[in-house]
Amino acid sequence: MLDIVYASWETLWSGFIGFLPTFLAALIVFIIGWLIAIALGKLANRIIKVIKLDLFLAKIGFKKTLARAKLKLNSGKFFEEIVKWFFIIIFLMAATDILSLYQITDFLKTVLYYIPNIVVAVLILLASVIIANFLQKLVRASIEAAKLGGATFLSGLTKWIVLIFGFVAAITQLGIAVTLIHTIVIGLIGMLALAGGLAFGLGGKDQAIRFLEKLRRDIEEE
């Protein structure tokens, strides 16, 4: 009986001693990788501050958009976290590979491949805000220059249509409830179109007459 217990203990101890170097190697790789990831994240943050990305985003109105959602504009911190966790996952994959935990490695690889989708989604939202603000000003200026009514409504509508489509594109990039989001957005656009049509039909007769008269004069001038 004692021989069996001793043999089992010896086998267990031998397995532990054999596994210990592999575990220490994986742990060292992960700790070094963690430190490198933190350093690279801080470097990314520094680069973003040097190029003054926050100042540019504030000028195009992105800061106000975040403020409405009670969020603070800090693009440097955002990219710092993205870069840091990107490399943390890479070194964690190396550690799990050393430990022969291949299923965990495959899962981490999936997470790693998903990070670029997050970056692209953020860039899509950023581009949407820039384009939406530009088109809002363009539409407003064009309507006011033509001396037509409804400049505020139409320019605001243009802005929100671009923002909504940008949001849908970002969600699609992330692959989150695409069908549901599309249904909600289509319904929302339909409601806006109906509300706009009613507003124009009930209270925009004078603007419609002026618009058609101007169109007739333009045609006659041709």
Tab-separated table of N, CA, C and O in Angstrom, residues 66-183:
chain	number	residue	atom	x	y	z
A	66	LEU	N	-19.489	63.698	-28.176
A	66	LEU	CA	-19.198	62.831	-27.033
A	66	LEU	C	-19.772	63.409	-25.747
A	66	LEU	O	-20.200	62.668	-24.865
A	67	ALA	N	-19.741	64.740	-25.639
A	67	ALA	CA	-20.248	65.388	-24.426
A	67	ALA	C	-21.734	65.101	-24.238
A	67	ALA	O	-22.205	64.946	-23.104
A	68	ARG	N	-22.469	65.021	-25.346
A	68	ARG	CA	-23.898	64.706	-25.249
A	68	ARG	C	-24.106	63.305	-24.670
A	68	ARG	O	-25.131	63.032	-24.045
A	69	ALA	N	-23.156	62.420	-24.935
A	69	ALA	CA	-23.223	61.061	-24.386
A	69	ALA	C	-22.505	60.956	-23.042
A	69	ALA	O	-22.279	59.854	-22.539
A	70	LYS	N	-22.134	62.122	-22.484
A	70	LYS	CA	-21.431	62.198	-21.200
A	70	LYS	C	-20.100	61.443	-21.234
A	70	LYS	O	-19.732	60.744	-20.293
A	71	LEU	N	-19.395	61.578	-22.357
A	71	LEU	CA	-18.084	60.970	-22.524
A	71	LEU	C	-17.045	62.065	-22.733
A	71	LEU	O	-17.335	63.105	-23.305
A	72	LYS	N	-15.840	61.803	-22.268
A	72	LYS	CA	-14.761	62.774	-22.391
A	72	LYS	C	-13.871	62.419	-23.569
A	72	LYS	O	-13.527	61.250	-23.769
A	73	LEU	N	-13.520	63.435	-24.346
A	73	LEU	CA	-12.648	63.210	-25.505
A	73	LEU	C	-11.219	63.001	-25.047
A	73	LEU	O	-10.596	63.889	-24.463
A	74	ASN	N	-10.695	61.815	-25.286
A	74	ASN	CA	-9.307	61.495	-24.933
A	74	ASN	C	-8.831	60.405	-25.887
A	74	ASN	O	-8.741	59.234	-25.528
A	75	SER	N	-8.533	60.811	-27.113
A	75	SER	CA	-8.142	59.838	-28.139
A	75	SER	C	-6.815	59.175	-27.810
A	75	SER	O	-6.582	58.018	-28.162
A	76	GLY	N	-5.928	59.908	-27.118
A	76	GLY	CA	-4.640	59.319	-26.735
A	76	GLY	C	-4.819	58.121	-25.834
A	76	GLY	O	-4.184	57.077	-26.020
A	77	LYS	N	-5.705	58.251	-24.838
A	77	LYS	CA	-5.972	57.144	-23.915
A	77	LYS	C	-6.624	55.975	-24.639
A	77	LYS	O	-6.321	54.805	-24.361
A	78	PHE	N	-7.507	56.292	-25.584
A	78	PHE	CA	-8.170	55.233	-26.351
A	78	PHE	C	-7.154	54.405	-27.121
A	78	PHE	O	-7.150	53.166	-27.035
A	79	PHE	N	-6.275	55.075	-27.872
A	79	PHE	CA	-5.275	54.344	-28.653
A	79	PHE	C	-4.241	53.667	-27.752
A	79	PHE	O	-3.699	52.616	-28.114
A	80	GLU	N	-3.979	54.268	-26.598
A	80	GLU	CA	-3.071	53.621	-25.641
A	80	GLU	C	-3.624	52.271	-25.202
A	80	GLU	O	-2.901	51.262	-25.171
A	81	GLU	N	-4.920	52.241	-24.867
A	81	GLU	CA	-5.530	50.990	-24.427
A	81	GLU	C	-5.595	49.974	-25.556
A	81	GLU	O	-5.363	48.772	-25.340
A	82	ILE	N	-5.904	50.431	-26.764
A	82	ILE	CA	-5.965	49.523	-27.913
A	82	ILE	C	-4.607	48.865	-28.151
A	82	ILE	O	-4.499	47.637	-28.298
A	83	VAL	N	-3.556	49.694	-28.201
A	83	VAL	CA	-2.209	49.176	-28.456
A	83	VAL	C	-1.763	48.263	-27.317
A	83	VAL	O	-1.205	47.176	-27.552
A	84	LYS	N	-2.007	48.695	-26.079
A	84	LYS	CA	-1.576	47.907	-24.920
A	84	LYS	C	-2.212	46.525	-24.921
A	84	LYS	O	-1.507	45.505	-24.813
A	85	TRP	N	-3.531	46.464	-25.075
A	85	TRP	CA	-4.199	45.168	-25.014
A	85	TRP	C	-3.941	44.319	-26.253
A	85	TRP	O	-3.965	43.081	-26.179
A	86	PHE	N	-3.659	44.960	-27.363
A	86	PHE	CA	-3.281	44.210	-28.563
A	86	PHE	C	-2.016	43.384	-28.296
A	86	PHE	O	-1.969	42.178	-28.581
A	87	PHE	N	-1.008	44.029	-27.718
A	87	PHE	CA	0.251	43.324	-27.460
A	87	PHE	C	0.162	42.410	-26.241
A	87	PHE	O	0.856	41.380	-26.192
A	88	ILE	N	-0.690	42.754	-25.282
A	88	ILE	CA	-0.898	41.844	-24.149
A	88	ILE	C	-1.471	40.524	-24.648
A	88	ILE	O	-1.032	39.436	-24.233
A	89	ILE	N	-2.441	40.606	-25.544
A	89	ILE	CA	-3.046	39.387	-26.088
A	89	ILE	C	-2.019	38.597	-26.899
A	89	ILE	O	-1.987	37.359	-26.836
A	90	ILE	N	-1.163	39.297	-27.649
A	90	ILE	CA	-0.131	38.609	-28.429
A	90	ILE	C	0.790	37.808	-27.512
A	90	ILE	O	1.069	36.619	-27.758
A	91	PHE	N	1.286	38.436	-26.447
A	91	PHE	CA	2.202	37.742	-25.537
A	91	PHE	C	1.477	36.682	-24.706
A	91	PHE	O	2.087	35.670	-24.328
A	92	LEU	N	0.188	36.905	-24.421
A	92	LEU	CA	-0.580	35.879	-23.724
A	92	LEU	C	-0.769	34.659	-24.619
A	92	LEU	O	-0.714	33.508	-24.143
A	93	MET	N	-0.949	34.906	-25.910
A	93	MET	CA	-1.016	33.793	-26.856
A	93	MET	C	0.286	33.007	-26.865
A	93	MET	O	0.283	31.769	-26.910
A	94	ALA	N	1.413	33.725	-26.826
A	94	ALA	CA	2.717	33.048	-26.798
A	94	ALA	C	2.849	32.207	-25.543
A	94	ALA	O	3.364	31.071	-25.587
A	95	ALA	N	2.368	32.744	-24.405
A	95	ALA	CA	2.466	32.013	-23.138
A	95	ALA	C	1.596	30.755	-23.157
A	95	ALA	O	2.043	29.669	-22.737
A	96	THR	N	0.364	30.885	-23.631
A	96	THR	CA	-0.524	29.717	-23.680
A	96	THR	C	-0.025	28.686	-24.695
A	96	THR	O	-0.231	27.482	-24.513
A	97	ASP	N	0.649	29.157	-25.734
A	97	ASP	CA	1.225	28.226	-26.709
A	97	ASP	C	2.371	27.439	-26.095
A	97	ASP	O	2.532	26.243	-26.367
A	98	ILE	N	3.172	28.108	-25.267
A	98	ILE	CA	4.259	27.410	-24.566
A	98	ILE	C	3.693	26.340	-23.639
A	98	ILE	O	4.263	25.246	-23.505
A	99	LEU	N	2.544	26.640	-23.011
A	99	LEU	CA	1.910	25.694	-22.089
A	99	LEU	C	1.065	24.646	-22.813
A	99	LEU	O	0.417	23.824	-22.163
A	100	SER	N	1.054	24.720	-24.162
A	100	SER	CA	0.285	23.779	-24.984
A	100	SER	C	-1.221	23.893	-24.745
A	100	SER	O	-1.966	22.917	-24.915
A	101	LEU	N	-1.677	25.095	-24.358
A	101	LEU	CA	-3.105	25.345	-24.188
A	101	LEU	C	-3.654	25.896	-25.510
A	101	LEU	O	-3.996	27.066	-25.626
A	102	TYR	N	-3.748	25.014	-26.475
A	102	TYR	CA	-4.015	25.454	-27.843
A	102	TYR	C	-5.435	25.998	-28.027
A	102	TYR	O	-5.657	26.887	-28.862
A	103	GLN	N	-6.410	25.495	-27.267
A	103	GLN	CA	-7.772	26.008	-27.383
A	103	GLN	C	-7.849	27.456	-26.905
A	103	GLN	O	-8.531	28.294	-27.522
A	104	ILE	N	-7.150	27.759	-25.817
A	104	ILE	CA	-7.105	29.143	-25.325
A	104	ILE	C	-6.387	30.026	-26.340
A	104	ILE	O	-6.779	31.170	-26.578
A	105	THR	N	-5.322	29.499	-26.935
A	105	THR	CA	-4.587	30.251	-27.953
A	105	THR	C	-5.488	30.592	-29.135
A	105	THR	O	-5.469	31.725	-29.638
A	106	ASP	N	-6.295	29.639	-29.571
A	106	ASP	CA	-7.215	29.887	-30.687
A	106	ASP	C	-8.256	30.946	-30.316
A	106	ASP	O	-8.611	31.800	-31.141
A	107	PHE	N	-8.754	30.894	-29.078
A	107	PHE	CA	-9.727	31.894	-28.625
A	107	PHE	C	-9.104	33.292	-28.614
A	107	PHE	O	-9.705	34.265	-29.076
A	108	LEU	N	-7.896	33.402	-28.083
A	108	LEU	CA	-7.194	34.689	-28.040
A	108	LEU	C	-6.905	35.201	-29.450
A	108	LEU	O	-6.931	36.413	-29.695
A	109	LYS	N	-6.644	34.271	-30.358
A	109	LYS	CA	-6.402	34.666	-31.748
A	109	LYS	C	-7.664	35.293	-32.339
A	109	LYS	O	-7.594	36.292	-33.076
A	110	THR	N	-8.827	34.730	-31.996
A	110	THR	CA	-10.094	35.299	-32.462
A	110	THR	C	-10.298	36.711	-31.912
A	110	THR	O	-10.715	37.620	-32.633
A	111	VAL	N	-9.988	36.884	-30.617
A	111	VAL	CA	-10.098	38.209	-29.989
A	111	VAL	C	-9.145	39.192	-30.658
A	111	VAL	O	-9.495	40.343	-30.934
A	112	LEU	N	-7.932	38.716	-30.942
A	112	LEU	CA	-6.924	39.575	-31.568
A	112	LEU	C	-7.361	40.035	-32.949
A	112	LEU	O	-7.188	41.201	-33.318
A	113	TYR	N	-7.955	39.132	-33.708
A	113	TYR	CA	-8.424	39.477	-35.050
A	113	TYR	C	-9.615	40.435	-35.001
A	113	TYR	O	-9.909	41.107	-35.997
A	114	TYR	N	-10.298	40.497	-33.854
A	114	TYR	CA	-11.471	41.355	-33.729
A	114	TYR	C	-11.088	42.810	-33.437
A	114	TYR	O	-11.856	43.728	-33.750
A	115	ILE	N	-9.908	43.023	-32.850
A	115	ILE	CA	-9.481	44.375	-32.475
A	115	ILE	C	-9.450	45.326	-33.669
A	115	ILE	O	-9.910	46.472	-33.559
A	116	PRO	N	-8.911	44.927	-34.841
A	116	PRO	CA	-8.957	45.846	-35.994
A	116	PRO	C	-10.368	46.289	-36.359
A	116	PRO	O	-10.563	47.417	-36.826
A	117	ASN	N	-11.370	45.425	-36.134
A	117	ASN	CA	-12.750	45.823	-36.402
A	117	ASN	C	-13.170	46.986	-35.514
A	117	ASN	O	-13.912	47.881	-35.949
A	118	ILE	N	-12.698	46.978	-34.263
A	118	ILE	CA	-13.018	48.072	-33.343
A	118	ILE	C	-12.404	49.373	-33.844
A	118	ILE	O	-13.059	50.419	-33.853
A	119	VAL	N	-11.138	49.297	-34.259
A	119	VAL	CA	-10.453	50.497	-34.754
A	119	VAL	C	-11.161	51.039	-36.000
A	119	VAL	O	-11.400	52.250	-36.126
A	120	VAL	N	-11.513	50.136	-36.927
A	120	VAL	CA	-12.199	50.561	-38.157
A	120	VAL	C	-13.553	51.172	-37.828
A	120	VAL	O	-13.950	52.189	-38.422
A	121	ALA	N	-14.283	50.577	-36.881
A	121	ALA	CA	-15.587	51.112	-36.490
A	121	ALA	C	-15.460	52.524	-35.929
A	121	ALA	O	-16.268	53.410	-36.234
A	122	VAL	N	-14.429	52.747	-35.110
A	122	VAL	CA	-14.202	54.087	-34.551
A	122	VAL	C	-13.872	55.079	-35.657
A	122	VAL	O	-14.375	56.222	-35.667
A	123	LEU	N	-13.060	54.662	-36.622
A	123	LEU	CA	-12.714	55.537	-37.742
A	123	LEU	C	-13.945	55.858	-38.596
A	123	LEU	O	-14.086	56.982	-39.094
A	124	ILE	N	-14.828	54.882	-38.746
A	124	ILE	CA	-16.068	55.114	-39.491
A	124	ILE	C	-16.918	56.160	-38.782
A	124	ILE	O	-17.459	57.084	-39.408
A	125	LEU	N	-17.041	56.032	-37.462
A	125	LEU	CA	-17.815	57.004	-36.691
A	125	LEU	C	-17.187	58.389	-36.780
A	125	LEU	O	-17.890	59.403	-36.913
A	126	LEU	N	-15.862	58.427	-36.705
A	126	LEU	CA	-15.159	59.710	-36.795
A	126	LEU	C	-15.401	60.356	-38.159
A	126	LEU	O	-15.714	61.555	-38.242
A	127	ALA	N	-15.270	59.568	-39.215
A	127	ALA	CA	-15.514	60.094	-40.562
A	127	ALA	C	-16.961	60.544	-40.718
A	127	ALA	O	-17.238	61.555	-41.371
A	128	SER	N	-17.886	59.819	-40.098
A	128	SER	CA	-19.300	60.184	-40.182
A	128	SER	C	-19.557	61.540	-39.546
A	128	SER	O	-20.312	62.358	-40.086
A	129	VAL	N	-18.924	61.778	-38.394
A	129	VAL	CA	-19.099	63.064	-37.713
A	129	VAL	C	-18.546	64.202	-38.569
A	129	VAL	O	-19.179	65.258	-38.724
A	130	ILE	N	-17.357	63.977	-39.154
A	130	ILE	CA	-16.734	65.009	-39.997
A	130	ILE	C	-17.622	65.316	-41.200
A	130	ILE	O	-17.908	66.487	-41.511
A	131	ILE	N	-18.063	64.263	-41.904
A	131	ILE	CA	-18.889	64.447	-43.102
A	131	ILE	C	-20.238	65.061	-42.741
A	131	ILE	O	-20.748	65.945	-43.453
A	132	ALA	N	-20.825	64.605	-41.629
A	132	ALA	CA	-22.134	65.114	-41.219
A	132	ALA	C	-22.076	66.610	-40.920
A	132	ALA	O	-22.948	67.376	-41.353
A	133	ASN	N	-21.057	67.033	-40.196
A	133	ASN	CA	-20.926	68.459	-39.875
A	133	ASN	C	-20.678	69.295	-41.134
A	133	ASN	O	-21.218	70.394	-41.283
A	134	PHE	N	-19.866	68.758	-42.037
A	134	PHE	CA	-19.586	69.473	-43.283
A	134	PHE	C	-20.849	69.622	-44.129
A	134	PHE	O	-21.163	70.712	-44.617
A	135	LEU	N	-21.581	68.528	-44.285
A	135	LEU	CA	-22.798	68.575	-45.105
A	135	LEU	C	-23.882	69.434	-44.459
A	135	LEU	O	-24.649	70.097	-45.160
A	136	GLN	N	-23.935	69.423	-43.131
A	136	GLN	CA	-24.909	70.279	-42.452
A	136	GLN	C	-24.662	71.754	-42.783
A	136	GLN	O	-25.587	72.486	-43.131
A	137	LYS	N	-23.400	72.174	-42.697
A	137	LYS	CA	-23.062	73.564	-43.008
A	137	LYS	C	-23.289	73.868	-44.487
A	137	LYS	O	-23.771	74.946	-44.839
A	138	LEU	N	-22.939	72.895	-45.349
A	138	LEU	CA	-23.102	73.095	-46.791
A	138	LEU	C	-24.569	73.245	-47.172
A	138	LEU	O	-24.940	74.158	-47.926
A	139	VAL	N	-25.421	72.352	-46.660
A	139	VAL	CA	-26.847	72.400	-46.972
A	139	VAL	C	-27.479	73.676	-46.428
A	139	VAL	O	-28.264	74.346	-47.117
A	140	ARG	N	-27.115	74.031	-45.206
A	140	ARG	CA	-27.668	75.252	-44.602
A	140	ARG	C	-27.280	76.488	-45.415
A	140	ARG	O	-28.125	77.341	-45.711
A	141	ALA	N	-25.988	76.577	-45.776
A	141	ALA	CA	-25.520	77.729	-46.547
A	141	ALA	C	-26.190	77.780	-47.917
A	141	ALA	O	-26.553	78.857	-48.400
A	142	SER	N	-26.366	76.618	-48.557
A	142	SER	CA	-26.976	76.569	-49.887
A	142	SER	C	-28.435	77.019	-49.845
A	142	SER	O	-28.892	77.790	-50.704
A	143	ILE	N	-29.159	76.533	-48.836
A	143	ILE	CA	-30.577	76.892	-48.732
A	143	ILE	C	-30.740	78.371	-48.395
A	143	ILE	O	-31.606	79.063	-48.953
A	144	GLU	N	-29.902	78.870	-47.493
A	144	GLU	CA	-29.982	80.289	-47.137
A	144	GLU	C	-29.583	81.172	-48.315
A	144	GLU	O	-30.156	82.251	-48.518
A	145	ALA	N	-28.585	80.714	-49.094
A	145	ALA	CA	-28.177	81.483	-50.267
A	145	ALA	C	-29.292	81.518	-51.306
A	145	ALA	O	-29.452	82.509	-52.029
A	146	ALA	N	-30.069	80.441	-51.384
A	146	ALA	CA	-31.198	80.396	-52.318
A	146	ALA	C	-32.432	81.091	-51.764
A	146	ALA	O	-33.471	81.140	-52.428
A	147	LYS	N	-32.315	81.603	-50.513
A	147	LYS	CA	-33.410	82.314	-49.852
A	147	LYS	C	-34.666	81.454	-49.740
A	147	LYS	O	-35.783	81.898	-50.009
A	148	LEU	N	-34.440	80.209	-49.359
A	148	LEU	CA	-35.547	79.288	-49.126
A	148	LEU	C	-35.689	79.042	-47.631
A	148	LEU	O	-34.739	79.228	-46.860
A	149	GLY	N	-36.856	78.595	-47.216
A	149	GLY	CA	-37.088	78.299	-45.822
A	149	GLY	C	-36.676	76.883	-45.460
A	149	GLY	O	-36.369	76.062	-46.319
A	150	GLY	N	-36.686	76.597	-44.167
A	150	GLY	CA	-36.395	75.248	-43.679
A	150	GLY	C	-34.936	74.889	-43.663
A	150	GLY	O	-34.588	73.707	-43.659
A	151	ALA	N	-34.055	75.901	-43.640
A	151	ALA	CA	-32.613	75.621	-43.680
A	151	ALA	C	-32.160	74.836	-42.447
A	151	ALA	O	-31.394	73.874	-42.551
A	152	THR	N	-32.671	75.238	-41.287
A	152	THR	CA	-32.275	74.563	-40.043
A	152	THR	C	-32.740	73.120	-40.026
A	152	THR	O	-31.979	72.205	-39.684
A	153	PHE	N	-33.999	72.911	-40.432
A	153	PHE	CA	-34.558	71.563	-40.429
A	153	PHE	C	-33.831	70.652	-41.410
A	153	PHE	O	-33.414	69.543	-41.071
A	154	LEU	N	-33.666	71.113	-42.639
A	154	LEU	CA	-33.070	70.274	-43.681
A	154	LEU	C	-31.587	70.013	-43.411
A	154	LEU	O	-31.094	68.903	-43.648
A	155	SER	N	-30.873	71.017	-42.925
A	155	SER	CA	-29.457	70.807	-42.619
A	155	SER	C	-29.298	69.849	-41.448
A	155	SER	O	-28.413	68.982	-41.452
A	156	GLY	N	-30.165	69.996	-40.443
A	156	GLY	CA	-30.126	69.068	-39.310
A	156	GLY	C	-30.491	67.656	-39.722
A	156	GLY	O	-29.888	66.680	-39.260
A	157	LEU	N	-31.484	67.542	-40.607
A	157	LEU	CA	-31.893	66.229	-41.107
A	157	LEU	C	-30.753	65.564	-41.877
A	157	LEU	O	-30.485	64.362	-41.719
A	158	THR	N	-30.064	66.361	-42.696
A	158	THR	CA	-28.920	65.832	-43.449
A	158	THR	C	-27.848	65.304	-42.505
A	158	THR	O	-27.292	64.212	-42.715
A	159	LYS	N	-27.562	66.075	-41.473
A	159	LYS	CA	-26.542	65.670	-40.500
A	159	LYS	C	-26.894	64.345	-39.845
A	159	LYS	O	-26.064	63.431	-39.775
A	160	TRP	N	-28.140	64.213	-39.383
A	160	TRP	CA	-28.520	63.011	-38.659
A	160	TRP	C	-28.647	61.796	-39.563
A	160	TRP	O	-28.401	60.668	-39.126
A	161	ILE	N	-29.005	62.008	-40.812
A	161	ILE	CA	-29.031	60.872	-41.749
A	161	ILE	C	-27.622	60.301	-41.926
A	161	ILE	O	-27.412	59.079	-41.903
A	162	VAL	N	-26.631	61.196	-42.095
A	162	VAL	CA	-25.246	60.747	-42.247
A	162	VAL	C	-24.770	60.049	-40.972
A	162	VAL	O	-24.123	58.998	-41.028
A	163	LEU	N	-25.101	60.624	-39.812
A	163	LEU	CA	-24.683	60.017	-38.548
A	163	LEU	C	-25.316	58.642	-38.349
A	163	LEU	O	-24.648	57.707	-37.878
A	164	ILE	N	-26.581	58.515	-38.719
A	164	ILE	CA	-27.263	57.227	-38.561
A	164	ILE	C	-26.635	56.167	-39.464
A	164	ILE	O	-26.376	55.036	-39.032
A	165	PHE	N	-26.378	56.536	-40.724
A	165	PHE	CA	-25.756	55.573	-41.631
A	165	PHE	C	-24.332	55.239	-41.194
A	165	PHE	O	-23.868	54.100	-41.355
A	166	GLY	N	-23.622	56.222	-40.644
A	166	GLY	CA	-22.293	55.952	-40.105
A	166	GLY	C	-22.353	54.992	-38.934
A	166	GLY	O	-21.516	54.084	-38.805
A	167	PHE	N	-23.360	55.180	-38.076
A	167	PHE	CA	-23.549	54.283	-36.935
A	167	PHE	C	-23.846	52.862	-37.400
A	167	PHE	O	-23.303	51.886	-36.869
A	168	VAL	N	-24.716	52.754	-38.406
A	168	VAL	CA	-25.049	51.422	-38.949
A	168	VAL	C	-23.807	50.757	-39.543
A	168	VAL	O	-23.566	49.560	-39.345
A	169	ALA	N	-23.001	51.549	-40.274
A	169	ALA	CA	-21.781	50.994	-40.873
A	169	ALA	C	-20.811	50.516	-39.794
A	169	ALA	O	-20.180	49.452	-39.935
A	170	ALA	N	-20.701	51.277	-38.701
A	170	ALA	CA	-19.811	50.888	-37.603
A	170	ALA	C	-20.304	49.612	-36.926
A	170	ALA	O	-19.515	48.703	-36.625
A	171	ILE	N	-21.612	49.542	-36.666
A	171	ILE	CA	-22.186	48.349	-36.047
A	171	ILE	C	-22.018	47.132	-36.953
A	171	ILE	O	-21.730	46.025	-36.501
A	172	THR	N	-22.193	47.359	-38.262
A	172	THR	CA	-22.001	46.266	-39.222
A	172	THR	C	-20.562	45.771	-39.190
A	172	THR	O	-20.299	44.560	-39.261
A	173	GLN	N	-19.620	46.700	-39.099
A	173	GLN	CA	-18.207	46.328	-39.019
A	173	GLN	C	-17.924	45.475	-37.783
A	173	GLN	O	-17.132	44.537	-37.826
A	174	LEU	N	-18.627	45.787	-36.688
A	174	LEU	CA	-18.440	45.022	-35.454
A	174	LEU	C	-19.228	43.716	-35.457
A	174	LEU	O	-18.982	42.846	-34.622
A	175	GLY	N	-20.201	43.617	-36.388
A	175	GLY	CA	-20.989	42.393	-36.481
A	175	GLY	C	-21.954	42.213	-35.329
A	175	GLY	O	-22.253	41.089	-34.929
A	176	ILE	N	-22.481	43.326	-34.776
A	176	ILE	CA	-23.372	43.261	-33.617
A	176	ILE	C	-24.811	43.468	-34.065
A	176	ILE	O	-25.176	44.559	-34.498
A	177	ALA	N	-25.631	42.427	-33.945
A	177	ALA	CA	-27.081	42.518	-34.201
A	177	ALA	C	-27.386	43.335	-35.450
A	177	ALA	O	-28.161	44.285	-35.423
A	178	VAL	N	-26.750	42.969	-36.549
A	178	VAL	CA	-26.864	43.757	-37.777
A	178	VAL	C	-28.305	43.848	-38.260
A	178	VAL	O	-28.800	44.943	-38.579
A	179	THR	N	-29.005	42.733	-38.315
A	179	THR	CA	-30.385	42.728	-38.820
A	179	THR	C	-31.295	43.597	-37.962
A	179	THR	O	-32.102	44.382	-38.474
A	180	LEU	N	-31.166	43.476	-36.647
A	180	LEU	CA	-31.997	44.263	-35.735
A	180	LEU	C	-31.714	45.747	-35.890
A	180	LEU	O	-32.647	46.572	-35.950
A	181	ILE	N	-30.430	46.106	-35.964
A	181	ILE	CA	-30.061	47.515	-36.106
A	181	ILE	C	-30.598	48.085	-37.411
A	181	ILE	O	-31.132	49.199	-37.452
A	182	HIS	N	-30.465	47.314	-38.498
A	182	HIS	CA	-30.967	47.777	-39.790
A	182	HIS	C	-32.481	48.029	-39.733
A	182	HIS	O	-32.980	49.024	-40.277
A	183	THR	N	-33.214	47.127	-39.080
A	183	THR	CA	-34.663	47.283	-38.970
A	183	THR	C	-35.018	48.543	-38.191
A	183	THR	O	-35.905	49.310	-38.583
